[in-house]
mmCIF file of C-alpha atoms in Angstrom:
data_model
loop_
_atom_site.group_PDB
_atom_site.id
_atom_site.type_symbol
_atom_site.label_atom_id
_atom_site.label_comp_id
_atom_site.label_asym_id
_atom_site.label_seq_id
_atom_site.Cartn_x
_atom_site.Cartn_y
_atom_site.Cartn_z
ATOM 1 C CA MET Q 1 25.576 114.038 143.651
ATOM 2 C CA VAL Q 2 24.108 117.007 145.559
ATOM 3 C CA ILE Q 3 25.845 120.390 145.588
ATOM 4 C CA GLN Q 4 25.869 121.769 149.137
ATOM 5 C CA ALA Q 5 26.146 125.297 150.496
ATOM 6 C CA SER Q 6 29.803 124.893 151.464
ATOM 7 C CA ASN Q 7 30.742 125.047 147.772
ATOM 8 C CA SER Q 8 28.961 128.326 147.092
ATOM 9 C CA VAL Q 9 30.445 131.210 145.145
ATOM 10 C CA GLN Q 10 28.725 134.544 145.591
ATOM 11 C CA ALA Q 11 27.216 135.840 142.336
ATOM 12 C CA GLN Q 12 27.530 139.477 141.352
ATOM 13 C CA PRO Q 13 24.392 141.609 141.896
ATOM 14 C CA SER Q 14 22.545 143.004 138.897
ATOM 15 C CA ARG Q 15 19.437 144.960 138.014
ATOM 16 C CA LYS Q 16 17.639 141.792 136.953
ATOM 17 C CA SER Q 17 14.945 140.267 139.138
ATOM 18 C CA ALA Q 18 16.146 137.779 141.732
ATOM 19 C CA ALA Q 19 14.588 134.899 139.796
ATOM 20 C CA GLY Q 20 16.246 136.154 136.613
ATOM 21 C CA ARG Q 21 19.652 136.267 138.295
ATOM 22 C CA VAL Q 22 19.209 132.739 139.612
ATOM 23 C CA TYR Q 23 18.117 131.547 136.185
ATOM 24 C CA ASP Q 24 21.124 133.122 134.415
ATOM 25 C CA TRP Q 25 23.597 131.842 137.001
ATOM 26 C CA LEU Q 26 22.313 128.270 136.849
ATOM 27 C CA ARG Q 27 21.838 128.257 133.088
ATOM 28 C CA ASP Q 28 25.398 129.453 132.436
ATOM 29 C CA GLY Q 29 26.741 126.948 134.934
ATOM 30 C CA ILE Q 30 24.901 124.088 133.281
ATOM 31 C CA ILE Q 31 25.856 125.069 129.730
ATOM 32 C CA THR Q 32 29.536 125.482 130.593
ATOM 33 C CA GLY Q 33 29.632 122.288 132.632
ATOM 34 C CA ARG Q 34 30.546 124.107 135.861
ATOM 35 C CA ILE Q 35 27.431 122.427 137.254
ATOM 36 C CA ALA Q 36 27.707 118.854 136.033
ATOM 37 C CA GLU Q 37 24.966 116.799 134.407
ATOM 38 C CA GLY Q 38 23.090 114.677 136.901
ATOM 39 C CA THR Q 39 23.809 117.024 139.812
ATOM 40 C CA PHE Q 40 21.000 117.517 142.313
ATOM 41 C CA LEU Q 41 20.612 121.211 143.102
ATOM 42 C CA ASP Q 42 20.201 122.278 146.715
ATOM 43 C CA GLU Q 43 17.843 125.269 147.054
ATOM 44 C CA VAL Q 44 19.732 126.711 150.025
ATOM 45 C CA TRP Q 45 23.090 126.502 148.225
ATOM 46 C CA VAL Q 46 21.692 128.189 145.128
ATOM 47 C CA ALA Q 47 20.017 130.932 147.174
ATOM 48 C CA GLU Q 48 23.224 131.661 149.104
ATOM 49 C CA SER Q 49 25.328 131.556 145.924
ATOM 50 C CA VAL Q 50 23.207 134.163 144.159
ATOM 51 C CA GLY Q 51 22.350 136.143 147.276
ATOM 52 C CA THR Q 52 18.605 135.739 147.335
ATOM 53 C CA SER Q 53 15.815 133.891 149.128
ATOM 54 C CA ARG Q 54 14.560 130.442 148.205
ATOM 55 C CA THR Q 55 11.385 131.707 146.482
ATOM 56 C CA PRO Q 56 13.231 133.097 143.402
ATOM 57 C CA VAL Q 57 15.193 129.840 143.288
ATOM 58 C CA ARG Q 58 11.961 127.868 142.961
ATOM 59 C CA GLU Q 59 10.784 130.249 140.238
ATOM 60 C CA ALA Q 60 14.057 129.762 138.359
ATOM 61 C CA PHE Q 61 13.812 125.991 138.777
ATOM 62 C CA HIS Q 62 10.354 126.060 137.169
ATOM 63 C CA ARG Q 63 11.652 128.000 134.162
ATOM 64 C CA LEU Q 64 14.748 125.828 133.805
ATOM 65 C CA SER Q 65 12.583 122.725 133.990
ATOM 66 C CA SER Q 66 10.299 123.985 131.214
ATOM 67 C CA GLU Q 67 13.406 124.528 129.050
ATOM 68 C CA ARG Q 68 14.826 121.067 129.882
ATOM 69 C CA PHE Q 69 17.910 122.359 131.665
ATOM 70 C CA ILE Q 70 16.812 120.493 134.783
ATOM 71 C CA ASP Q 71 14.387 117.718 135.717
ATOM 72 C CA GLN Q 72 12.192 118.112 138.776
ATOM 73 C CA LEU Q 73 11.823 114.669 140.285
ATOM 74 C CA PRO Q 74 9.164 113.774 142.877
ATOM 75 C CA ARG Q 75 10.643 113.353 146.388
ATOM 76 C CA LYS Q 76 14.150 113.913 144.985
ATOM 77 C CA GLY Q 77 14.270 117.542 143.899
ATOM 78 C CA ALA Q 78 15.845 119.359 140.958
ATOM 79 C CA GLN Q 79 18.464 117.509 138.939
ATOM 80 C CA VAL Q 80 20.524 118.834 136.016
ATOM 81 C CA HIS Q 81 19.201 117.143 132.906
ATOM 82 C CA VAL Q 82 21.512 114.554 131.351
ATOM 83 C CA VAL Q 83 21.710 114.789 127.541
ATOM 84 C CA THR Q 84 22.189 111.372 125.909
ATOM 85 C CA ALA Q 85 23.419 110.437 122.435
ATOM 86 C CA ARG Q 86 19.951 109.199 121.597
ATOM 87 C CA GLU Q 87 18.412 112.487 122.689
ATOM 88 C CA LEU Q 88 20.973 114.417 120.638
ATOM 89 C CA GLU Q 89 20.027 112.423 117.549
ATOM 90 C CA GLU Q 90 16.346 113.154 118.188
ATOM 91 C CA VAL Q 91 17.030 116.863 118.744
ATOM 92 C CA ASN Q 92 19.036 117.115 115.516
ATOM 93 C CA SER Q 93 16.296 115.296 113.590
ATOM 94 C CA THR Q 94 13.713 117.706 114.950
ATOM 95 C CA ARG Q 95 15.899 120.702 114.164
ATOM 96 C CA ARG Q 96 16.391 119.376 110.643
ATOM 97 C CA LEU Q 97 12.646 119.192 110.089
ATOM 98 C CA ILE Q 98 11.976 122.674 111.456
ATOM 99 C CA GLU Q 99 14.933 124.431 109.840
ATOM 100 C CA GLY Q 100 14.389 122.598 106.550
ATOM 101 C CA HIS Q 101 10.745 123.656 106.480
ATOM 102 C CA ALA Q 102 11.597 127.265 107.331
ATOM 103 C CA GLY Q 103 14.383 127.430 104.756
ATOM 104 C CA HIS Q 104 12.192 125.936 102.053
ATOM 105 C CA ALA Q 105 9.507 128.532 102.755
ATOM 106 C CA LEU Q 106 12.012 131.410 102.642
ATOM 107 C CA CYS Q 107 13.399 130.192 99.314
ATOM 108 C CA ALA Q 108 9.928 129.676 97.864
ATOM 109 C CA ASP Q 109 8.897 133.183 98.923
ATOM 110 C CA ARG Q 110 12.222 134.539 97.621
ATOM 111 C CA LYS Q 111 12.782 136.470 100.837
ATOM 112 C CA GLY Q 112 16.490 135.802 101.193
ATOM 113 C CA ALA Q 113 18.362 135.431 104.475
ATOM 114 C CA PRO Q 114 17.202 137.765 107.254
ATOM 115 C CA ALA Q 115 19.623 140.657 107.798
ATOM 116 C CA GLU Q 116 20.138 139.421 111.362
ATOM 117 C CA MET Q 117 21.779 136.236 110.078
ATOM 118 C CA HIS Q 118 24.487 138.232 108.284
ATOM 119 C CA VAL Q 119 25.267 140.205 111.447
ATOM 120 C CA LEU Q 120 25.240 137.146 113.708
ATOM 121 C CA LEU Q 121 27.544 135.287 111.330
ATOM 122 C CA GLU Q 122 30.218 137.962 111.683
ATOM 123 C CA GLU Q 123 29.816 138.152 115.458
ATOM 124 C CA MET Q 124 30.032 134.370 115.740
ATOM 125 C CA GLU Q 125 33.289 134.195 113.829
ATOM 126 C CA GLU Q 126 34.748 136.971 115.996
ATOM 127 C CA ALA Q 127 33.753 135.052 119.154
ATOM 128 C CA GLU Q 128 35.429 131.917 117.796
ATOM 129 C CA GLN Q 129 38.629 133.837 117.089
ATOM 130 C CA ARG Q 130 38.636 134.919 120.752
ATOM 131 C CA GLN Q 131 37.871 131.304 121.709
ATOM 132 C CA ASP Q 132 34.815 132.592 123.558
ATOM 133 C CA TRP Q 133 32.946 129.351 123.004
ATOM 134 C CA LEU Q 134 30.011 130.199 125.255
ATOM 135 C CA GLN Q 135 29.313 133.376 123.304
ATOM 136 C CA ALA Q 136 29.806 131.546 120.007
ATOM 137 C CA VAL Q 137 27.230 128.937 120.980
ATOM 138 C CA GLU Q 138 24.710 131.609 121.987
ATOM 139 C CA LEU Q 139 25.218 133.404 118.657
ATOM 140 C CA ASN Q 140 24.928 130.109 116.812
ATOM 141 C CA TRP Q 141 21.548 129.517 118.431
ATOM 142 C CA ARG Q 142 20.353 133.005 117.470
ATOM 143 C CA PHE Q 143 21.636 132.502 113.897
ATOM 144 C CA HIS Q 144 19.563 129.389 113.312
ATOM 145 C CA ARG Q 145 16.557 130.754 115.182
ATOM 146 C CA ALA Q 146 16.555 133.859 112.955
ATOM 147 C CA MET Q 147 15.906 131.643 109.926
ATOM 148 C CA VAL Q 148 13.089 129.815 111.677
ATOM 149 C CA GLN Q 149 11.500 133.016 112.952
ATOM 150 C CA ALA Q 150 11.706 134.725 109.544
ATOM 151 C CA GLN Q 151 9.412 132.062 108.110
ATOM 152 C CA GLY Q 152 6.610 133.642 110.134
ATOM 153 C CA ASN Q 153 5.135 130.604 111.889
ATOM 154 C CA ALA Q 154 5.009 131.540 115.574
ATOM 155 C CA VAL Q 155 4.058 128.024 116.697
ATOM 156 C CA LEU Q 156 7.017 126.543 114.834
ATOM 157 C CA THR Q 157 9.353 129.089 116.419
ATOM 158 C CA GLU Q 158 7.961 128.273 119.860
ATOM 159 C CA LEU Q 159 8.582 124.578 119.233
ATOM 160 C CA TYR Q 160 12.116 125.338 118.076
ATOM 161 C CA ASP Q 161 12.774 127.302 121.268
ATOM 162 C CA THR Q 162 12.177 124.170 123.350
ATOM 163 C CA LEU Q 163 15.348 122.669 121.844
ATOM 164 C CA ARG Q 164 17.545 125.545 122.984
ATOM 165 C CA SER Q 165 19.054 124.100 126.160
ATOM 166 C CA ARG Q 166 20.162 120.830 124.599
ATOM 167 C CA GLN Q 167 21.402 122.515 121.436
ATOM 168 C CA GLN Q 168 23.559 124.971 123.368
ATOM 169 C CA ARG Q 169 24.974 122.444 125.819
ATOM 170 C CA VAL Q 170 25.943 119.982 123.110
ATOM 171 C CA GLY Q 171 27.177 122.799 120.859
ATOM 172 C CA LEU Q 172 29.544 124.022 123.543
ATOM 173 C CA ARG Q 173 30.804 120.513 124.174
ATOM 174 C CA ALA Q 174 31.425 120.076 120.436
ATOM 175 C CA LEU Q 175 33.471 123.283 120.144
ATOM 176 C CA GLN Q 176 35.466 122.598 123.292
ATOM 177 C CA SER Q 177 36.303 119.033 122.232
ATOM 178 C CA SER Q 178 36.996 119.922 118.574
ATOM 179 C CA PRO Q 179 37.820 123.651 118.227
ATOM 180 C CA GLY Q 180 39.390 122.892 114.858
ATOM 181 C CA ARG Q 181 35.894 122.347 113.471
ATOM 182 C CA ALA Q 182 35.050 126.043 113.824
ATOM 183 C CA PRO Q 183 36.177 126.967 110.253
ATOM 184 C CA LEU Q 184 34.028 124.144 108.843
ATOM 185 C CA ILE Q 185 31.032 125.348 110.829
ATOM 186 C CA ASP Q 186 31.622 128.912 109.618
ATOM 187 C CA SER Q 187 31.819 127.698 106.030
ATOM 188 C CA GLN Q 188 28.540 125.836 106.391
ATOM 189 C CA HIS Q 189 26.884 128.878 107.937
ATOM 190 C CA ARG Q 190 28.045 131.093 105.081
ATOM 191 C CA GLY Q 191 26.751 128.498 102.635
ATOM 192 C CA ILE Q 192 23.349 128.513 104.356
ATOM 193 C CA VAL Q 193 23.139 132.306 104.099
ATOM 194 C CA ASP Q 194 24.216 132.244 100.446
ATOM 195 C CA ALA Q 195 21.676 129.525 99.595
ATOM 196 C CA LEU Q 196 18.908 131.576 101.201
ATOM 197 C CA ASP Q 197 19.991 134.743 99.403
ATOM 198 C CA THR Q 198 20.024 132.935 96.044
ATOM 199 C CA PHE Q 199 16.764 131.062 96.771
ATOM 200 C CA ASP Q 200 18.577 127.753 96.210
ATOM 201 C CA ASN Q 201 16.502 125.381 98.300
ATOM 202 C CA GLU Q 202 18.203 122.215 97.016
ATOM 203 C CA ARG Q 203 21.631 123.438 98.131
ATOM 204 C CA LEU Q 204 20.200 124.697 101.405
ATOM 205 C CA GLN Q 205 18.741 121.305 102.268
ATOM 206 C CA GLN Q 206 22.053 119.586 101.463
ATOM 207 C CA LEU Q 207 23.907 122.013 103.731
ATOM 208 C CA LEU Q 208 21.458 121.453 106.581
ATOM 209 C CA ASP Q 209 21.880 117.678 106.232
ATOM 210 C CA GLU Q 210 25.631 118.042 106.620
ATOM 211 C CA HIS Q 211 25.503 120.744 109.270
ATOM 212 C CA LEU Q 212 23.193 118.863 111.619
ATOM 213 C CA LYS Q 213 25.049 115.565 111.648
ATOM 214 C CA PRO Q 214 26.051 114.598 115.209
ATOM 215 C CA VAL Q 215 29.717 115.190 116.052
ATOM 216 C CA PRO Q 216 31.406 111.818 116.817
ATOM 217 C CA GLU Q 217 33.672 113.358 119.459
ATOM 218 C CA VAL Q 218 30.559 114.462 121.353
ATOM 219 C CA THR Q 219 28.328 111.415 120.927
ATOM 220 C CA ALA Q 220 31.204 109.220 122.092
ATOM 221 C CA VAL Q 221 31.066 110.727 125.581
ATOM 222 C CA LEU Q 222 27.271 110.820 125.875
ATOM 223 C CA GLY Q 223 25.232 107.982 127.323
ATOM 224 C CA SER Q 224 23.137 105.843 124.994
ATOM 225 C CA GLY Q 225 19.851 106.800 126.604
ATOM 226 C CA ALA Q 226 18.539 103.298 126.071
ATOM 227 C CA GLN Q 227 15.768 102.244 128.384
#
């Protein structure tokens, strides 16, 4: 499937750079599903939709490709990356390793949960009450990243950042398909913060195991990813 210019919707201007506006517009469209997985993106359509030239579009494509929102295929162009059940399992396993390591270090150093996690937890629950799932997913990402960043390993944080696109897209799909899970997620988040604040690494690791299990309602609609 290739999106053509006839389907364009003019984006609102902003003070951001042209490439930044293209990036935000495409990223939000991909996360929300407005631009479907597997879609080939037409440079002209994107440029006309955002109100810019094709050069910022190419710059945005490069950034989106590095973050795994899109795949740039030789002789085919830019295609929205398709997240498979297998990939989700691999992402969650990688997150578990990184977050588990960071949490263990924070407990061992008796640092407690970063103050940012407390603030983000409240904001996340407010977004869920409004059923603003896109905002909730963004806050969820920042919540978990705050724990990783607080550990102080910049390379580990950089590695964690590469998982962002898939984590957010699948997270949004999970909340939209099972909004009733939000209270459980909130409870787990509060448990994670409490475990960090009480330096209880054993409880923290148990909570992360439970929290990062794939959601059946989501994996059921993802492809297997088998070669």
